[in-house]
């Protein structure tokens, strides 16, 4: 993918080595299989195990569906681009639609992470008001709103892209559109996520100090109530940490791509080395959909138990 300034046209690399194409196609295929398999496993686990059918997992399921759809649509095109580099057997409208979907799924993933973080924050900070604030209809409306917003954003971004020239794939738009997209759909939501997680971890620290500061006699007097409340808090905080790790994985896989594209806007040259680097960085963005199910299996005992039952056909 290329993000050159719309006022300039960069001459792309004329060809790639066969070994690079073979290795890249294999990597893309593995990411496709693992992403679809892992996220489908998350959906099946929630469907089969009652304990996972919680209100909070609504957004987790939506994230898994988003990753599945994104991998199914984008990765085959990525393999096609790699095999036919630098040309691609698609017309200008199809190429622009592919570019638009790439940004659309990026924005949708960030929206999912924001919704999950808000859900965790309300569940931990306002546990008694959680069901009253986040009702089933509101969560359903939030999920529908995410997809509607992503669809409208895709329509707008479709007209922001420059038309590819000479049958060569390109990913070009004016700088102000790209920077505005990142500011509104990536950087601002991540600021909200970081702020809410700061509040969550500060509350967890305060809660831990309060538990350990209880006198032995007071602890015995209020043991049943405190134990139940503490157990619930620890469970919710562990779930919040799991989502936090998922978000960190997303940042690690997407941050190099965003930094590279921002730097590439102000560059005035292109080469085969840069095209290869750009391609490899794009592969990392798709790893986010692979890492999420692995994180659930490693961190969440309920998901891990459900995965084991599925694998053993129980």
Short mmCIF file of N, CA and C in Angstrom, two decimals, residues 51-135:
data_model
loop_
_atom_site.label_atom_id
_atom_site.label_comp_id
_atom_site.label_asym_id
_atom_site.label_seq_id
_atom_site.Cartn_x
_atom_site.Cartn_y
_atom_site.Cartn_z
N UNK A 51 -22.13 -19.58 30.85
CA UNK A 51 -21.41 -18.60 31.67
C UNK A 51 -20.75 -17.50 30.85
N UNK A 52 -20.55 -17.74 29.56
CA UNK A 52 -19.95 -16.73 28.70
C UNK A 52 -20.99 -15.82 28.04
N UNK A 53 -22.26 -16.15 28.22
CA UNK A 53 -23.30 -15.32 27.61
C UNK A 53 -23.64 -14.15 28.52
N UNK A 54 -22.66 -13.32 28.74
CA UNK A 54 -22.83 -12.16 29.60
C UNK A 54 -23.03 -10.91 28.76
N UNK A 55 -23.50 -9.88 29.43
CA UNK A 55 -23.71 -8.61 28.73
C UNK A 55 -22.40 -8.04 28.21
N UNK A 56 -21.34 -8.19 28.99
CA UNK A 56 -20.05 -7.63 28.60
C UNK A 56 -19.49 -8.28 27.35
N UNK A 57 -19.78 -9.57 27.16
CA UNK A 57 -19.24 -10.28 26.01
C UNK A 57 -19.96 -9.92 24.70
N UNK A 58 -20.99 -9.07 24.78
CA UNK A 58 -21.65 -8.63 23.55
C UNK A 58 -20.66 -7.93 22.63
N UNK A 59 -19.85 -7.05 23.20
CA UNK A 59 -18.88 -6.32 22.40
C UNK A 59 -17.69 -7.20 22.01
N UNK A 60 -17.38 -8.20 22.85
CA UNK A 60 -16.32 -9.14 22.49
C UNK A 60 -16.73 -9.95 21.26
N UNK A 61 -17.98 -10.37 21.22
CA UNK A 61 -18.49 -11.10 20.07
C UNK A 61 -18.49 -10.20 18.83
N UNK A 62 -18.89 -8.96 19.01
CA UNK A 62 -18.89 -8.03 17.88
C UNK A 62 -17.47 -7.82 17.34
N UNK A 63 -16.49 -7.77 18.24
CA UNK A 63 -15.10 -7.64 17.82
C UNK A 63 -14.65 -8.88 17.05
N UNK A 64 -15.05 -10.07 17.52
CA UNK A 64 -14.69 -11.30 16.83
C UNK A 64 -15.32 -11.35 15.44
N UNK A 65 -16.58 -10.92 15.33
CA UNK A 65 -17.24 -10.87 14.02
C UNK A 65 -16.54 -9.88 13.10
N UNK A 66 -16.15 -8.73 13.64
CA UNK A 66 -15.44 -7.73 12.85
C UNK A 66 -14.13 -8.29 12.32
N UNK A 67 -13.36 -8.96 13.17
CA UNK A 67 -12.09 -9.54 12.74
C UNK A 67 -12.30 -10.63 11.69
N UNK A 68 -13.35 -11.43 11.86
CA UNK A 68 -13.63 -12.49 10.90
C UNK A 68 -13.98 -11.93 9.53
N UNK A 69 -14.87 -10.95 9.51
CA UNK A 69 -15.28 -10.34 8.24
C UNK A 69 -14.10 -9.62 7.58
N UNK A 70 -13.33 -8.88 8.39
CA UNK A 70 -12.18 -8.16 7.84
C UNK A 70 -11.17 -9.11 7.22
N UNK A 71 -10.86 -10.19 7.92
CA UNK A 71 -9.90 -11.16 7.39
C UNK A 71 -10.43 -11.83 6.13
N UNK A 72 -11.69 -12.19 6.12
CA UNK A 72 -12.28 -12.88 4.97
C UNK A 72 -12.30 -12.00 3.72
N UNK A 73 -12.48 -10.70 3.91
CA UNK A 73 -12.59 -9.78 2.77
C UNK A 73 -11.23 -9.25 2.33
N UNK A 74 -10.40 -8.84 3.28
CA UNK A 74 -9.18 -8.12 2.95
C UNK A 74 -7.99 -9.02 2.63
N UNK A 75 -7.84 -10.14 3.35
CA UNK A 75 -6.65 -10.96 3.17
C UNK A 75 -6.58 -11.63 1.79
N UNK A 76 -7.68 -12.14 1.23
CA UNK A 76 -7.57 -12.66 -0.16
C UNK A 76 -7.13 -11.60 -1.15
N UNK A 77 -7.59 -10.36 -0.98
CA UNK A 77 -7.15 -9.27 -1.85
C UNK A 77 -5.68 -8.95 -1.61
N UNK A 78 -5.24 -9.07 -0.36
CA UNK A 78 -3.83 -8.84 -0.05
C UNK A 78 -2.95 -9.88 -0.75
N UNK A 79 -3.39 -11.13 -0.77
CA UNK A 79 -2.64 -12.18 -1.47
C UNK A 79 -2.64 -11.94 -2.98
N UNK A 80 -3.77 -11.50 -3.51
CA UNK A 80 -3.86 -11.19 -4.94
C UNK A 80 -2.92 -10.05 -5.31
N UNK A 81 -2.88 -9.03 -4.48
CA UNK A 81 -1.98 -7.90 -4.71
C UNK A 81 -0.53 -8.34 -4.69
N UNK A 82 -0.20 -9.23 -3.77
CA UNK A 82 1.18 -9.69 -3.65
C UNK A 82 1.59 -10.52 -4.86
N UNK A 83 0.70 -11.38 -5.33
CA UNK A 83 1.03 -12.24 -6.46
C UNK A 83 1.12 -11.46 -7.77
N UNK A 84 0.32 -10.42 -7.91
CA UNK A 84 0.27 -9.65 -9.17
C UNK A 84 1.05 -8.35 -9.09
N UNK A 85 1.79 -8.13 -8.01
CA UNK A 85 2.50 -6.87 -7.81
C UNK A 85 3.35 -6.49 -9.03
N UNK A 86 3.36 -5.18 -9.45
CA UNK A 86 2.65 -4.04 -8.85
C UNK A 86 1.24 -3.83 -9.41
N UNK A 87 0.91 -4.52 -10.52
CA UNK A 87 -0.45 -4.41 -11.08
C UNK A 87 -1.38 -5.34 -10.32
N UNK A 88 -2.67 -5.11 -10.48
CA UNK A 88 -3.66 -5.95 -9.83
C UNK A 88 -4.87 -6.07 -10.76
N UNK A 89 -5.41 -7.26 -10.96
CA UNK A 89 -6.52 -7.45 -11.92
C UNK A 89 -7.85 -6.95 -11.38
N UNK A 90 -7.90 -5.70 -10.95
CA UNK A 90 -9.13 -5.08 -10.48
C UNK A 90 -9.23 -3.70 -11.11
N UNK A 91 -10.46 -3.25 -11.34
CA UNK A 91 -10.63 -1.91 -11.89
C UNK A 91 -10.47 -0.86 -10.80
N UNK A 92 -10.50 0.40 -11.21
CA UNK A 92 -10.25 1.49 -10.27
C UNK A 92 -11.26 1.52 -9.13
N UNK A 93 -12.53 1.25 -9.43
CA UNK A 93 -13.56 1.29 -8.39
C UNK A 93 -13.36 0.18 -7.36
N UNK A 94 -12.97 -1.00 -7.83
CA UNK A 94 -12.75 -2.11 -6.91
C UNK A 94 -11.54 -1.83 -6.00
N UNK A 95 -10.49 -1.25 -6.55
CA UNK A 95 -9.31 -0.92 -5.74
C UNK A 95 -9.66 0.12 -4.69
N UNK A 96 -10.43 1.14 -5.09
CA UNK A 96 -10.84 2.16 -4.14
C UNK A 96 -11.73 1.57 -3.05
N UNK A 97 -12.62 0.64 -3.43
CA UNK A 97 -13.48 -0.02 -2.44
C UNK A 97 -12.64 -0.83 -1.46
N UNK A 98 -11.61 -1.50 -1.94
CA UNK A 98 -10.72 -2.26 -1.05
C UNK A 98 -10.03 -1.33 -0.06
N UNK A 99 -9.49 -0.22 -0.56
CA UNK A 99 -8.84 0.74 0.33
C UNK A 99 -9.80 1.30 1.37
N UNK A 100 -11.03 1.55 0.92
CA UNK A 100 -12.04 2.09 1.83
C UNK A 100 -12.38 1.09 2.93
N UNK A 101 -12.54 -0.18 2.56
CA UNK A 101 -12.85 -1.21 3.55
C UNK A 101 -11.73 -1.38 4.57
N UNK A 102 -10.49 -1.21 4.12
CA UNK A 102 -9.36 -1.32 5.04
C UNK A 102 -9.48 -0.30 6.16
N UNK A 103 -9.75 0.95 5.80
CA UNK A 103 -9.91 2.00 6.82
C UNK A 103 -11.20 1.81 7.60
N UNK A 104 -12.24 1.31 6.94
CA UNK A 104 -13.52 1.09 7.61
C UNK A 104 -13.38 0.09 8.75
N UNK A 105 -12.70 -1.03 8.49
CA UNK A 105 -12.53 -2.04 9.53
C UNK A 105 -11.58 -1.57 10.62
N UNK A 106 -10.63 -0.72 10.28
CA UNK A 106 -9.77 -0.13 11.31
C UNK A 106 -10.62 0.70 12.27
N UNK A 107 -11.46 1.58 11.72
CA UNK A 107 -12.32 2.41 12.57
C UNK A 107 -13.29 1.56 13.38
N UNK A 108 -13.83 0.50 12.78
CA UNK A 108 -14.78 -0.36 13.48
C UNK A 108 -14.11 -1.11 14.63
N UNK A 109 -12.88 -1.55 14.44
CA UNK A 109 -12.17 -2.23 15.52
C UNK A 109 -11.92 -1.29 16.69
N UNK A 110 -11.52 -0.07 16.39
CA UNK A 110 -11.28 0.91 17.46
C UNK A 110 -12.57 1.22 18.20
N UNK A 111 -13.69 1.32 17.47
CA UNK A 111 -14.99 1.55 18.11
C UNK A 111 -15.34 0.39 19.05
N UNK A 112 -15.05 -0.82 18.63
CA UNK A 112 -15.31 -1.99 19.48
C UNK A 112 -14.49 -1.93 20.76
N UNK A 113 -13.20 -1.59 20.62
CA UNK A 113 -12.35 -1.49 21.80
C UNK A 113 -12.84 -0.40 22.74
N UNK A 114 -13.30 0.70 22.18
CA UNK A 114 -13.82 1.79 23.02
C UNK A 114 -15.06 1.35 23.77
N UNK A 115 -15.97 0.65 23.07
CA UNK A 115 -17.20 0.17 23.70
C UNK A 115 -16.89 -0.84 24.81
N UNK A 116 -15.95 -1.75 24.57
CA UNK A 116 -15.57 -2.74 25.58
C UNK A 116 -14.98 -2.04 26.80
N UNK A 117 -14.15 -1.02 26.57
CA UNK A 117 -13.54 -0.30 27.69
C UNK A 117 -14.58 0.45 28.50
N UNK A 118 -15.52 1.11 27.83
CA UNK A 118 -16.60 1.80 28.54
C UNK A 118 -17.42 0.81 29.35
N UNK A 119 -17.70 -0.35 28.77
CA UNK A 119 -18.46 -1.39 29.47
C UNK A 119 -17.72 -1.84 30.73
N UNK A 120 -16.43 -2.11 30.61
CA UNK A 120 -15.64 -2.53 31.77
C UNK A 120 -15.60 -1.43 32.83
N UNK A 121 -15.46 -0.19 32.38
CA UNK A 121 -15.38 0.93 33.32
C UNK A 121 -16.67 1.05 34.14
N UNK A 122 -17.81 0.99 33.48
CA UNK A 122 -19.09 1.11 34.18
C UNK A 122 -19.29 -0.08 35.11
N UNK A 123 -18.90 -1.27 34.66
CA UNK A 123 -19.09 -2.48 35.46
C UNK A 123 -18.26 -2.45 36.73
N UNK A 124 -17.08 -1.84 36.68
CA UNK A 124 -16.19 -1.82 37.85
C UNK A 124 -16.45 -0.62 38.74
N UNK A 125 -16.64 0.55 38.14
CA UNK A 125 -16.80 1.77 38.92
C UNK A 125 -18.22 1.92 39.46
N UNK A 126 -19.22 1.51 38.67
CA UNK A 126 -20.62 1.63 39.09
C UNK A 126 -21.32 0.27 38.98
N UNK A 127 -20.89 -0.71 39.79
CA UNK A 127 -21.44 -2.07 39.65
C UNK A 127 -22.94 -2.15 39.92
N UNK A 128 -23.46 -1.35 40.86
CA UNK A 128 -24.87 -1.41 41.20
C UNK A 128 -25.76 -0.76 40.13
N UNK A 129 -25.20 0.11 39.33
CA UNK A 129 -25.97 0.81 38.31
C UNK A 129 -25.70 0.27 36.92
N UNK A 130 -24.89 -0.80 36.84
CA UNK A 130 -24.46 -1.29 35.52
C UNK A 130 -25.65 -1.72 34.65
N UNK A 131 -26.53 -2.58 35.21
CA UNK A 131 -27.67 -3.08 34.43
C UNK A 131 -28.65 -1.98 34.08
N UNK A 132 -28.73 -0.96 34.92
CA UNK A 132 -29.65 0.15 34.64
C UNK A 132 -29.09 1.07 33.57
N UNK A 133 -27.75 1.22 33.54
CA UNK A 133 -27.14 2.12 32.56
C UNK A 133 -26.99 1.44 31.21
N UNK A 134 -26.37 0.27 31.20
CA UNK A 134 -26.16 -0.46 29.94
C UNK A 134 -27.20 -1.57 29.82
N UNK A 135 -28.36 -1.22 29.35
CA UNK A 135 -29.41 -2.20 29.15
C UNK A 135 -29.15 -3.00 27.87
#
